Short mmCIF file of C-alpha atoms and ligand atoms in Angstrom, two decimals:
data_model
loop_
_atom_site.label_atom_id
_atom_site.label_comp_id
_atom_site.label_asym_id
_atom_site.label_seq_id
_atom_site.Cartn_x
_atom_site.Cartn_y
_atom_site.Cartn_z
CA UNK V 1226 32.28 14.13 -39.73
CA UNK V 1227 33.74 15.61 -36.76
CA UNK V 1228 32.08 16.59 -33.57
CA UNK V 1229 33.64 19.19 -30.98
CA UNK V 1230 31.14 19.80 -28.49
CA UNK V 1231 32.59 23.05 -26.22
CA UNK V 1232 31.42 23.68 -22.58
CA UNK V 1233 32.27 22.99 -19.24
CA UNK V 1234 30.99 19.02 -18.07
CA UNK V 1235 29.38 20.74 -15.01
CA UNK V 1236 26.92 22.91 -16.94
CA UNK V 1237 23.45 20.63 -17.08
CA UNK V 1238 23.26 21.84 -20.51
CA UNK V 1239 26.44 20.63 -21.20
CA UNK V 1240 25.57 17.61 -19.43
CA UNK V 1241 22.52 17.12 -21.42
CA UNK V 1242 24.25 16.65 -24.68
CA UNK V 1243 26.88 14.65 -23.05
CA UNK V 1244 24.36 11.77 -22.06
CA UNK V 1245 22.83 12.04 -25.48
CA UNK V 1246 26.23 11.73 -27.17
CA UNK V 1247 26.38 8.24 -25.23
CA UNK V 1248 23.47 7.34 -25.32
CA UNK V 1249 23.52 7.53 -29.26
CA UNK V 1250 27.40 6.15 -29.63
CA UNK V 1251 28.46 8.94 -30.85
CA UNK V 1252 32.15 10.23 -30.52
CA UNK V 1253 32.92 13.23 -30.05
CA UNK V 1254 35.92 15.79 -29.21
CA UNK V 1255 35.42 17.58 -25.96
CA UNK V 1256 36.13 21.40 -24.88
CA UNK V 1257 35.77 21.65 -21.25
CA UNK V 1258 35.08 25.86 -21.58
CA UNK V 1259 33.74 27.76 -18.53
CA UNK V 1260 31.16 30.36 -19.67
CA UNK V 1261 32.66 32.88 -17.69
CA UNK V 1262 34.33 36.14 -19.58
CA UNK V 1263 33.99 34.38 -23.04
CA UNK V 1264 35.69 35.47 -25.51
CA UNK V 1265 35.15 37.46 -28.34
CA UNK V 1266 35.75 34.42 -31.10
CA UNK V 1267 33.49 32.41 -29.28
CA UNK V 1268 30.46 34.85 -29.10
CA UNK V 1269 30.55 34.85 -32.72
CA UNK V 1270 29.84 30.88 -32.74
CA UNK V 1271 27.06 31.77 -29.86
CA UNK V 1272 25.97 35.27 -29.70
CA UNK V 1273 24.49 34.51 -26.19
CA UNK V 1274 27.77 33.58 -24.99
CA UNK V 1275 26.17 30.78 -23.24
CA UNK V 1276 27.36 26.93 -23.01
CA UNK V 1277 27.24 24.50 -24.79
CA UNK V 1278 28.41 25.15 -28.77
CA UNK V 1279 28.93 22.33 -31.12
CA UNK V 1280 30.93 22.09 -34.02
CA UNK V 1281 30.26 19.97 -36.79
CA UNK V 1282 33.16 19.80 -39.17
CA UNK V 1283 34.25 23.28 -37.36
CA UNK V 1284 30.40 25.14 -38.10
CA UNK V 1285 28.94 26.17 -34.47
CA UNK V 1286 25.86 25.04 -33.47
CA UNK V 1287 24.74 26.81 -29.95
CA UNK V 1288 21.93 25.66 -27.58
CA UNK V 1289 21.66 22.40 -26.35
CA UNK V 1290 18.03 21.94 -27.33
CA UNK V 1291 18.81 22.43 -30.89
CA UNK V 1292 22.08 20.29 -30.75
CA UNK V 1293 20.23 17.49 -29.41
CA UNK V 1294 17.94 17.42 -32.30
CA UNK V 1295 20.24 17.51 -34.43
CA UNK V 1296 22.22 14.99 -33.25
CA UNK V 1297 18.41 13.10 -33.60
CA UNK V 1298 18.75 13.47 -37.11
CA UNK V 1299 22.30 12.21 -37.65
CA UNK V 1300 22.08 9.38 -35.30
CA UNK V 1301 18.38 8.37 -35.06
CA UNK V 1302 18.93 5.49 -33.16
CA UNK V 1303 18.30 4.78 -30.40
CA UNK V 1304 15.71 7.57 -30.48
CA UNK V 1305 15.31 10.21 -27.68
CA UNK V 1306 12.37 11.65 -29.27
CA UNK V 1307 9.07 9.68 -29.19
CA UNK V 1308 7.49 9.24 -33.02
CA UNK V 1309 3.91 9.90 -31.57
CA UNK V 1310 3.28 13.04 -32.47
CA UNK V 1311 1.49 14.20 -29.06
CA UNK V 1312 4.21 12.33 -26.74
CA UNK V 1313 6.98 13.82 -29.39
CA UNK V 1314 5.25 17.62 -28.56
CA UNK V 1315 5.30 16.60 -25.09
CA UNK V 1316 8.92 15.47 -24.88
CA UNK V 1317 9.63 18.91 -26.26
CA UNK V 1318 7.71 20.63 -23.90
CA UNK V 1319 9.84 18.64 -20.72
CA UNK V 1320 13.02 20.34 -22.42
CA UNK V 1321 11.73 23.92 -21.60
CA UNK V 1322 10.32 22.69 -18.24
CA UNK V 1323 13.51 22.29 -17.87
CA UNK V 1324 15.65 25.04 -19.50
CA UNK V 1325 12.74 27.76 -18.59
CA UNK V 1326 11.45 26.34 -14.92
CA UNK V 1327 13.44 23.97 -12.77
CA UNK V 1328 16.85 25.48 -13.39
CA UNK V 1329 15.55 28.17 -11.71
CA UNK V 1330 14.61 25.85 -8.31
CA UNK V 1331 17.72 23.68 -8.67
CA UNK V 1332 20.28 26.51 -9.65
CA UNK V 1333 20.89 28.40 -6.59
CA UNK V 1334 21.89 24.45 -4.82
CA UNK V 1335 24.70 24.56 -7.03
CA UNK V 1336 25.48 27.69 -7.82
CA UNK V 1337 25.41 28.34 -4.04
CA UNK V 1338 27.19 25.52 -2.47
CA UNK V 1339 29.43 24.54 -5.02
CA UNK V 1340 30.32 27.51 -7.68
CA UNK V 1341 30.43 30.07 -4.82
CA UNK V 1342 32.90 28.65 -2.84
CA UNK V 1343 35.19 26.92 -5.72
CA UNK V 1344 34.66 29.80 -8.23
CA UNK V 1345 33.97 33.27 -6.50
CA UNK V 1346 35.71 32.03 -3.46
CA UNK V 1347 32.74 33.11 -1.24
CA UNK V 1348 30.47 31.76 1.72
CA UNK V 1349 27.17 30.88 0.29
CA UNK V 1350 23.92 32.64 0.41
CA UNK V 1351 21.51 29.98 1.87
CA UNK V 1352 18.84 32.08 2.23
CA UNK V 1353 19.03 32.06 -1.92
CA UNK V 1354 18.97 27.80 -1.36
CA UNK V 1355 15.87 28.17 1.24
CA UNK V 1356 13.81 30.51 -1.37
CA UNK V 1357 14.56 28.11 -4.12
CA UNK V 1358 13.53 24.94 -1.53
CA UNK V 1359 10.11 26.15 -0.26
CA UNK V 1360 9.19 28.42 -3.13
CA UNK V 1361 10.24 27.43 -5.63
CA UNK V 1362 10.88 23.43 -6.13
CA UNK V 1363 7.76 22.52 -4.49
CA UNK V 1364 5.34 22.96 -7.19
CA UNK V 1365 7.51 21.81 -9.81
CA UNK V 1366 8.10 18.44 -7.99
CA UNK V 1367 4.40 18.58 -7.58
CA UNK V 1368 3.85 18.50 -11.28
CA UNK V 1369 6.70 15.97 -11.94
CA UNK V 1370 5.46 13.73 -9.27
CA UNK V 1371 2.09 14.09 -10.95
CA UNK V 1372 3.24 13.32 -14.40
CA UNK V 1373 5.33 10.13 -13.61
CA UNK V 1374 1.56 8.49 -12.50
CA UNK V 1375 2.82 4.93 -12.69
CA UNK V 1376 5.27 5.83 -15.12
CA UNK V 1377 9.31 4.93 -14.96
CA UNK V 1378 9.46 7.97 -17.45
CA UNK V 1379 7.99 11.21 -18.11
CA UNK V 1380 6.79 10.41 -21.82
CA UNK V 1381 5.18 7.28 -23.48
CA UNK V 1382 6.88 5.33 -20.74
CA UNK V 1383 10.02 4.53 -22.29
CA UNK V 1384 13.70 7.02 -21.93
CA UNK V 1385 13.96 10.34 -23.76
CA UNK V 1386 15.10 14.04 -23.89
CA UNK V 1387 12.57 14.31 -21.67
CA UNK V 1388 14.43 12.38 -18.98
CA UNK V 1389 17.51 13.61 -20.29
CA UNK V 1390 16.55 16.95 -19.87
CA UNK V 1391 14.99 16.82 -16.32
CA UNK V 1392 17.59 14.43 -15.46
CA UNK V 1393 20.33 16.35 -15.77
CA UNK V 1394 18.86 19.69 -13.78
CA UNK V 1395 18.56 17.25 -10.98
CA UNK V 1396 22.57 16.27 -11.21
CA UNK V 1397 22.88 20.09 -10.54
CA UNK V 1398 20.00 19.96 -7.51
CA UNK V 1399 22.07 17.07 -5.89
CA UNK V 1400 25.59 17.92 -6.57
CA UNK V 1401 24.60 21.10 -4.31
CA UNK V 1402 23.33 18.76 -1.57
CA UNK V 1403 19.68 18.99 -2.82
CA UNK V 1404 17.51 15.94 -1.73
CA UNK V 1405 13.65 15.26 -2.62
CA UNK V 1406 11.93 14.44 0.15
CA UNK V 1407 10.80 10.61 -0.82
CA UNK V 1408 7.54 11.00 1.85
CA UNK V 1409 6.31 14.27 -0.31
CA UNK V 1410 7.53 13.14 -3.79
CA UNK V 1411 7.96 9.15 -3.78
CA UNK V 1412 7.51 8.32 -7.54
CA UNK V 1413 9.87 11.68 -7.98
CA UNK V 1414 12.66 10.37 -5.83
CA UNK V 1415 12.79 6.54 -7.22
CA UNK V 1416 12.68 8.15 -10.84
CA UNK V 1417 15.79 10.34 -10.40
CA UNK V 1418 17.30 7.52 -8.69
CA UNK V 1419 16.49 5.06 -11.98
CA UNK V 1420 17.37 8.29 -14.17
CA UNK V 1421 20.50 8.81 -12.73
CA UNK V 1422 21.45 5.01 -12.16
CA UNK V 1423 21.38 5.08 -15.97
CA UNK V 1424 25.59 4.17 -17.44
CA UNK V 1425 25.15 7.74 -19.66
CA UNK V 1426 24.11 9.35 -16.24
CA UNK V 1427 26.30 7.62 -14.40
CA UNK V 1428 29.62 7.70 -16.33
CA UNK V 1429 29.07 11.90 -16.01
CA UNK V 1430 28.12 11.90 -12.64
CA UNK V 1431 31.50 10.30 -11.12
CA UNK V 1432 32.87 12.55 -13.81
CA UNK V 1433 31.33 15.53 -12.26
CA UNK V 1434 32.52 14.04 -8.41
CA UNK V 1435 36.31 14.08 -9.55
CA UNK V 1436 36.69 17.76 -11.25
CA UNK V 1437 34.75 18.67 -7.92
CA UNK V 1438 37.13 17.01 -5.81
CA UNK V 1439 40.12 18.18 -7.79
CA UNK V 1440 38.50 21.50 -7.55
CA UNK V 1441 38.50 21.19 -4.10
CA UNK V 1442 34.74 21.13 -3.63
N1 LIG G 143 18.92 27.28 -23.38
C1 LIG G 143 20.35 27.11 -23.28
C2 LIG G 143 20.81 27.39 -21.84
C3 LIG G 143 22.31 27.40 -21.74
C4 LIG G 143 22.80 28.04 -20.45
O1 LIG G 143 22.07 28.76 -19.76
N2 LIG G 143 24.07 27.79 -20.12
C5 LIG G 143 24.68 28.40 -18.96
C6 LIG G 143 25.60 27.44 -18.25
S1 LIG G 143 24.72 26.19 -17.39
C7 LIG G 143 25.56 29.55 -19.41
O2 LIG G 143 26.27 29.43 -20.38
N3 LIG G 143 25.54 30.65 -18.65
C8 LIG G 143 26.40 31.75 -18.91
C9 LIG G 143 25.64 32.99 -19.25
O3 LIG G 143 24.40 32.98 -19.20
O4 LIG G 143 26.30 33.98 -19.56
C10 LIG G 143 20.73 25.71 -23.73
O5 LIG G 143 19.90 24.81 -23.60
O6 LIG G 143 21.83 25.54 -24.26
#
């Protein structure tokens, strides 16, 4: 079987499948696609036009939510999806927290700082960054501090697509110079910390750093 998974590494989507693809051992081709001005072929393997797309033996499969449970299925372990059903429901619900909520707060930190100036070759809009800081984040981090209790994980206290999820949203939030404020959120700041100290993390992270730098960000 052969995996292609398309999408630019910076994408936290993309990212998100990229730390499950380690985590699990699984190899896999990589295209490095920007989803800007796709192309025609492509929208016919994702209709949304959106990143990432895998192809298994060449048949697209878009979103990275689905991807990653499929990838579930053909690699169960180790498992990034709790067997309990409530914690399994709950690790679910972290993706759209995720996909639906904190992109939204983390975002404008990289798509201000970093994409604007590399990509669209334009000063960034801070007061998008300082709407995204006060309004939004706050209440997010809130719940997430809330949720981690005593926890070093958001569900049934061990790693999973929960964390990967979250996780990678919060490469985004720092890669655009986005810190948590560890007086405010304390259990929130040593958990992204641990999260992102993880190899899978890691390994993409300093991956990230270089095609900035080579970028010139
Ligand atoms: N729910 C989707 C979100 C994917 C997504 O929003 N990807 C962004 C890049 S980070 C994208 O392709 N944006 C381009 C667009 O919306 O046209 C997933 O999990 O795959």
């Amino acid at each position: 079987m052969t995996l292609k998974l398309i999408g630019i590494g910076l994408s936290p989507f993309v990212r998100k499948v990229r730390i499950a693809l380690v985590e699990k051992g699984l190899a896999y081709e990589h295209d490095p696609m920007a989803p800007f001005g796709v192309s025609a072929e492509y929208k016919r393997k994702h209709p949304l036009g959106k990143i990432p797309c895998l192809e298994v033996d060449g048949r697209p499969l878009p979103d990275s939510s689905a991807i990653c449970a499929y990838l579930e299925k053909i690699q169960p372990q180790p498992a990034l999806y709790p067997s309990d059903p409530f914690d399994y429901a709950r690790a679910l619900w972290f993706e759209e927290f995720a996909d639906g909520g904190l992109i939204n707060g983390a975002a404008p930190f990289f798509q201000q700082r970093v994409l604007a100036k590399l990509f669209f070759k334009r000063e960034p809009d801070e007061a998008a960054v300082e709407k995204a800081a006060d309004e939004i984040l706050p209440p997010l981090f809130d719940y997430l501090e809330a949720e981690l209790g005593g926890n070093d994980y958001l569900v049934g206290n061990r790693f999973t697509i929960a964390d990967v999820s979250v996780g990678s949203i919060l490469v985004q939030f720092r890669h655009g110079r986005g810190e948590i404020d560890a007086k405010r959120w304390p259990k929130l700041e040593a958990y992204v910390e641990r999260i992102h100290a993880r190899p899978s993390f890691k390994g993409l992270i300093e991956e990230d750093q270089r095609s900035l730098k080579t970028l010139g960000g």
